[in-house]
Amino acid sequence: MTTTIAEFTTKVIGDKRRWRAYKARTRQLPEPYRRTIKALERYLLRFGPADADQAATAFENLATRFEQAAAAGTPVREIVGDNPVTFVKAYLQPYTDGGLSAEERERLISEIAGDNPVVFDAFLQDYARGGWVAKERKRLTKAVDRADVPAGR
């Protein structure tokens, strides 16, 4: 299946328009919500859906959720709970199975572990304990903690 230049251009421009519309919506949020969604955005860009359409939908739905919470005066902690990483994982369930598309995950497994996916899973778990994944999780939690503190403190 080949993609024409016109189809490719429409896809790129459409995605860019959706992203800009999402960013415009998040800029309108009050400070604690804007700060929190920015931290969630950073995390989702690294661990969210690999598919551009799914990612755009996930971001748009997140903006809607935060807009509704801001309008209702719902505190940030009521939205994300005590553990923002758990919130993100639960939030991503309908969109992906973890950031890599199924084809990318299978290719990576075969390149790293051959026919043994247990080796790949062990590699990911070890890497997540002390690597950049753990740092991103800490960064997200810290950002939500800062956003949860009332202004002026």
PDB file of C-alpha atoms in Angstrom:
ATOM      1  CA  MET A   1       0.000   0.000   0.000  1.00  0.00           C
ATOM      2  CA  THR A   2       1.573   3.270  -1.089  1.00  0.00           C
ATOM      3  CA  THR A   3       0.742   6.719   0.152  1.00  0.00           C
ATOM      4  CA  THR A   4       0.487   9.585  -2.284  1.00  0.00           C
ATOM      5  CA  ILE A   5       2.163  12.904  -1.588  1.00  0.00           C
ATOM      6  CA  ALA A   6      -1.243  14.530  -1.147  1.00  0.00           C
ATOM      7  CA  GLU A   7      -2.316  11.915   1.435  1.00  0.00           C
ATOM      8  CA  PHE A   8       0.978  12.259   3.297  1.00  0.00           C
ATOM      9  CA  THR A   9       0.757  16.064   3.339  1.00  0.00           C
ATOM     10  CA  THR A  10      -2.843  15.969   4.559  1.00  0.00           C
ATOM     11  CA  LYS A  11      -1.871  13.585   7.341  1.00  0.00           C
ATOM     12  CA  VAL A  12       1.064  15.726   8.501  1.00  0.00           C
ATOM     13  CA  ILE A  13      -0.841  19.004   8.359  1.00  0.00           C
ATOM     14  CA  GLY A  14      -3.884  17.484  10.027  1.00  0.00           C
ATOM     15  CA  ASP A  15      -1.780  16.142  12.901  1.00  0.00           C
ATOM     16  CA  LYS A  16      -0.038  19.488  13.283  1.00  0.00           C
ATOM     17  CA  ARG A  17      -3.385  21.299  13.409  1.00  0.00           C
ATOM     18  CA  ARG A  18      -4.680  18.927  16.061  1.00  0.00           C
ATOM     19  CA  TRP A  19      -1.515  19.419  18.137  1.00  0.00           C
ATOM     20  CA  ARG A  20      -1.728  23.205  17.892  1.00  0.00           C
ATOM     21  CA  ALA A  21      -5.403  23.147  18.848  1.00  0.00           C
ATOM     22  CA  TYR A  22      -4.579  20.951  21.846  1.00  0.00           C
ATOM     23  CA  LYS A  23      -1.762  23.306  22.942  1.00  0.00           C
ATOM     24  CA  ALA A  24      -4.069  26.325  22.613  1.00  0.00           C
ATOM     25  CA  ARG A  25      -6.625  24.597  24.839  1.00  0.00           C
ATOM     26  CA  THR A  26      -4.060  23.766  27.511  1.00  0.00           C
ATOM     27  CA  ARG A  27      -2.720  27.336  27.565  1.00  0.00           C
ATOM     28  CA  GLN A  28      -6.204  28.474  28.626  1.00  0.00           C
ATOM     29  CA  LEU A  29      -6.221  26.289  31.744  1.00  0.00           C
ATOM     30  CA  PRO A  30      -5.656  27.823  35.198  1.00  0.00           C
ATOM     31  CA  GLU A  31      -2.110  27.452  36.554  1.00  0.00           C
ATOM     32  CA  PRO A  32      -2.247  24.218  38.600  1.00  0.00           C
ATOM     33  CA  TYR A  33      -4.083  22.395  35.799  1.00  0.00           C
ATOM     34  CA  ARG A  34      -1.780  23.806  33.117  1.00  0.00           C
ATOM     35  CA  ARG A  35       1.325  22.800  35.081  1.00  0.00           C
ATOM     36  CA  THR A  36      -0.013  19.298  35.677  1.00  0.00           C
ATOM     37  CA  ILE A  37      -1.078  18.725  32.082  1.00  0.00           C
ATOM     38  CA  LYS A  38       2.346  19.905  30.921  1.00  0.00           C
ATOM     39  CA  ALA A  39       4.016  17.278  33.127  1.00  0.00           C
ATOM     40  CA  LEU A  40       1.591  14.608  31.922  1.00  0.00           C
ATOM     41  CA  GLU A  41       2.241  15.685  28.337  1.00  0.00           C
ATOM     42  CA  ARG A  42       5.991  15.225  28.757  1.00  0.00           C
ATOM     43  CA  TYR A  43       5.436  11.736  30.163  1.00  0.00           C
ATOM     44  CA  LEU A  44       2.902  10.786  27.471  1.00  0.00           C
ATOM     45  CA  LEU A  45       5.236  11.938  24.699  1.00  0.00           C
ATOM     46  CA  ARG A  46       7.780   9.400  25.921  1.00  0.00           C
ATOM     47  CA  PHE A  47       5.528   6.512  26.926  1.00  0.00           C
ATOM     48  CA  GLY A  48       2.211   7.162  25.192  1.00  0.00           C
ATOM     49  CA  PRO A  49       0.721   5.836  21.983  1.00  0.00           C
ATOM     50  CA  ALA A  50       3.062   5.250  19.061  1.00  0.00           C
ATOM     51  CA  ASP A  51       0.267   5.852  16.561  1.00  0.00           C
ATOM     52  CA  ALA A  52      -0.121   9.577  15.764  1.00  0.00           C
ATOM     53  CA  ASP A  53      -3.915   9.443  15.600  1.00  0.00           C
ATOM     54  CA  GLN A  54      -4.190   7.605  18.921  1.00  0.00           C
ATOM     55  CA  ALA A  55      -1.734  10.024  20.523  1.00  0.00           C
ATOM     56  CA  ALA A  56      -3.671  13.061  19.292  1.00  0.00           C
ATOM     57  CA  THR A  57      -6.915  11.581  20.599  1.00  0.00           C
ATOM     58  CA  ALA A  58      -5.302  10.808  23.972  1.00  0.00           C
ATOM     59  CA  PHE A  59      -4.033  14.394  24.314  1.00  0.00           C
ATOM     60  CA  GLU A  60      -7.367  15.890  23.244  1.00  0.00           C
ATOM     61  CA  ASN A  61      -9.254  13.734  25.740  1.00  0.00           C
ATOM     62  CA  LEU A  62      -6.795  14.699  28.476  1.00  0.00           C
ATOM     63  CA  ALA A  63      -7.370  18.383  27.709  1.00  0.00           C
ATOM     64  CA  THR A  64     -11.130  17.846  27.876  1.00  0.00           C
ATOM     65  CA  ARG A  65     -10.803  16.091  31.238  1.00  0.00           C
ATOM     66  CA  PHE A  66      -8.731  18.951  32.672  1.00  0.00           C
ATOM     67  CA  GLU A  67     -11.006  21.638  31.218  1.00  0.00           C
ATOM     68  CA  GLN A  68     -14.013  19.999  32.871  1.00  0.00           C
ATOM     69  CA  ALA A  69     -12.149  19.630  36.175  1.00  0.00           C
ATOM     70  CA  ALA A  70     -11.053  23.273  36.104  1.00  0.00           C
ATOM     71  CA  ALA A  71     -14.622  24.417  35.393  1.00  0.00           C
ATOM     72  CA  ALA A  72     -15.920  22.312  38.292  1.00  0.00           C
ATOM     73  CA  GLY A  73     -13.103  23.431  40.607  1.00  0.00           C
ATOM     74  CA  THR A  74     -11.891  19.860  41.110  1.00  0.00           C
ATOM     75  CA  PRO A  75      -8.421  19.797  42.729  1.00  0.00           C
ATOM     76  CA  VAL A  76      -5.568  18.324  40.680  1.00  0.00           C
ATOM     77  CA  ARG A  77      -5.075  15.475  43.175  1.00  0.00           C
ATOM     78  CA  GLU A  78      -8.671  14.351  42.674  1.00  0.00           C
ATOM     79  CA  ILE A  79      -7.962  14.028  38.957  1.00  0.00           C
ATOM     80  CA  VAL A  80      -4.639  12.170  39.089  1.00  0.00           C
ATOM     81  CA  GLY A  81      -4.873  10.589  42.545  1.00  0.00           C
ATOM     82  CA  ASP A  82      -1.957   9.917  44.863  1.00  0.00           C
ATOM     83  CA  ASN A  83       0.224   8.301  42.196  1.00  0.00           C
ATOM     84  CA  PRO A  84       0.361  10.166  38.851  1.00  0.00           C
ATOM     85  CA  VAL A  85       2.198   7.289  37.161  1.00  0.00           C
ATOM     86  CA  THR A  86      -0.637   4.917  38.020  1.00  0.00           C
ATOM     87  CA  PHE A  87      -3.077   7.495  36.652  1.00  0.00           C
ATOM     88  CA  VAL A  88      -1.167   7.695  33.353  1.00  0.00           C
ATOM     89  CA  LYS A  89      -0.973   3.925  33.000  1.00  0.00           C
ATOM     90  CA  ALA A  90      -4.711   3.590  33.581  1.00  0.00           C
ATOM     91  CA  TYR A  91      -5.410   6.540  31.291  1.00  0.00           C
ATOM     92  CA  LEU A  92      -3.386   4.986  28.442  1.00  0.00           C
ATOM     93  CA  GLN A  93      -5.106   1.587  28.585  1.00  0.00           C
ATOM     94  CA  PRO A  94      -7.712   2.371  25.903  1.00  0.00           C
ATOM     95  CA  TYR A  95      -5.109   3.917  23.591  1.00  0.00           C
ATOM     96  CA  THR A  96      -2.141   1.527  23.567  1.00  0.00           C
ATOM     97  CA  ASP A  97      -0.458  -1.361  25.207  1.00  0.00           C
ATOM     98  CA  GLY A  98       2.528   0.632  26.353  1.00  0.00           C
ATOM     99  CA  GLY A  99       3.970   3.058  23.828  1.00  0.00           C
ATOM    100  CA  LEU A 100       5.411   0.656  21.316  1.00  0.00           C
ATOM    101  CA  SER A 101       3.164  -0.557  18.579  1.00  0.00           C
ATOM    102  CA  ALA A 102       2.726  -4.330  18.522  1.00  0.00           C
ATOM    103  CA  GLU A 103       4.898  -4.629  15.404  1.00  0.00           C
ATOM    104  CA  GLU A 104       7.695  -2.509  16.933  1.00  0.00           C
ATOM    105  CA  ARG A 105       7.600  -4.501  20.162  1.00  0.00           C
ATOM    106  CA  GLU A 106       7.810  -7.821  18.293  1.00  0.00           C
ATOM    107  CA  ARG A 107      10.693  -6.560  16.137  1.00  0.00           C
ATOM    108  CA  LEU A 108      12.548  -5.326  19.212  1.00  0.00           C
ATOM    109  CA  ILE A 109      11.982  -8.615  21.030  1.00  0.00           C
ATOM    110  CA  SER A 110      13.329 -10.612  18.115  1.00  0.00           C
ATOM    111  CA  GLU A 111      16.390  -8.352  17.740  1.00  0.00           C
ATOM    112  CA  ILE A 112      17.289  -8.354  21.424  1.00  0.00           C
ATOM    113  CA  ALA A 113      16.122 -11.702  22.694  1.00  0.00           C
ATOM    114  CA  GLY A 114      15.712 -13.878  19.643  1.00  0.00           C
ATOM    115  CA  ASP A 115      12.909 -16.336  20.359  1.00  0.00           C
ATOM    116  CA  ASN A 116      12.932 -15.689  24.117  1.00  0.00           C
ATOM    117  CA  PRO A 117      10.615 -12.770  25.101  1.00  0.00           C
ATOM    118  CA  VAL A 118      11.388 -13.412  28.791  1.00  0.00           C
ATOM    119  CA  VAL A 119      14.889 -12.039  28.158  1.00  0.00           C
ATOM    120  CA  PHE A 120      13.391  -8.863  26.688  1.00  0.00           C
ATOM    121  CA  ASP A 121      10.972  -8.389  29.617  1.00  0.00           C
ATOM    122  CA  ALA A 122      13.812  -8.861  32.105  1.00  0.00           C
ATOM    123  CA  PHE A 123      15.850  -6.285  30.181  1.00  0.00           C
ATOM    124  CA  LEU A 124      12.994  -3.746  30.337  1.00  0.00           C
ATOM    125  CA  GLN A 125      12.379  -4.313  34.044  1.00  0.00           C
ATOM    126  CA  ASP A 126      16.061  -3.894  34.877  1.00  0.00           C
ATOM    127  CA  TYR A 127      16.318  -0.766  32.766  1.00  0.00           C
ATOM    128  CA  ALA A 128      13.189   0.774  34.303  1.00  0.00           C
ATOM    129  CA  ARG A 129      14.498   0.389  37.859  1.00  0.00           C
ATOM    130  CA  GLY A 130      17.330   2.880  37.595  1.00  0.00           C
ATOM    131  CA  GLY A 131      17.256   4.348  34.135  1.00  0.00           C
ATOM    132  CA  TRP A 132      15.464   7.194  32.447  1.00  0.00           C
ATOM    133  CA  VAL A 133      12.045   5.596  32.974  1.00  0.00           C
ATOM    134  CA  ALA A 134      12.405   5.921  36.739  1.00  0.00           C
ATOM    135  CA  LYS A 135      13.625   9.498  36.341  1.00  0.00           C
ATOM    136  CA  GLU A 136      10.605  10.414  34.213  1.00  0.00           C
ATOM    137  CA  ARG A 137       8.261   8.859  36.760  1.00  0.00           C
ATOM    138  CA  LYS A 138       9.883  10.865  39.564  1.00  0.00           C
ATOM    139  CA  ARG A 139       9.746  14.028  37.451  1.00  0.00           C
ATOM    140  CA  LEU A 140       6.029  13.530  36.793  1.00  0.00           C
ATOM    141  CA  THR A 141       5.235  12.905  40.457  1.00  0.00           C
ATOM    142  CA  LYS A 142       7.256  15.947  41.531  1.00  0.00           C
ATOM    143  CA  ALA A 143       5.551  18.180  38.961  1.00  0.00           C
ATOM    144  CA  VAL A 144       2.087  17.116  40.113  1.00  0.00           C
ATOM    145  CA  ASP A 145       3.125  17.676  43.743  1.00  0.00           C
ATOM    146  CA  ARG A 146       4.233  21.229  42.879  1.00  0.00           C
ATOM    147  CA  ALA A 147       1.021  21.904  40.971  1.00  0.00           C
ATOM    148  CA  ASP A 148      -1.041  20.656  43.890  1.00  0.00           C
ATOM    149  CA  VAL A 149       0.397  23.314  46.250  1.00  0.00           C
ATOM    150  CA  PRO A 150      -1.740  26.484  46.329  1.00  0.00           C
ATOM    151  CA  ALA A 151      -0.139  29.596  44.797  1.00  0.00           C
ATOM    152  CA  GLY A 152       1.844  31.813  47.177  1.00  0.00           C
ATOM    153  CA  ARG A 153       3.258  29.019  49.342  1.00  0.00           C
TER     154      ARG A 153
END
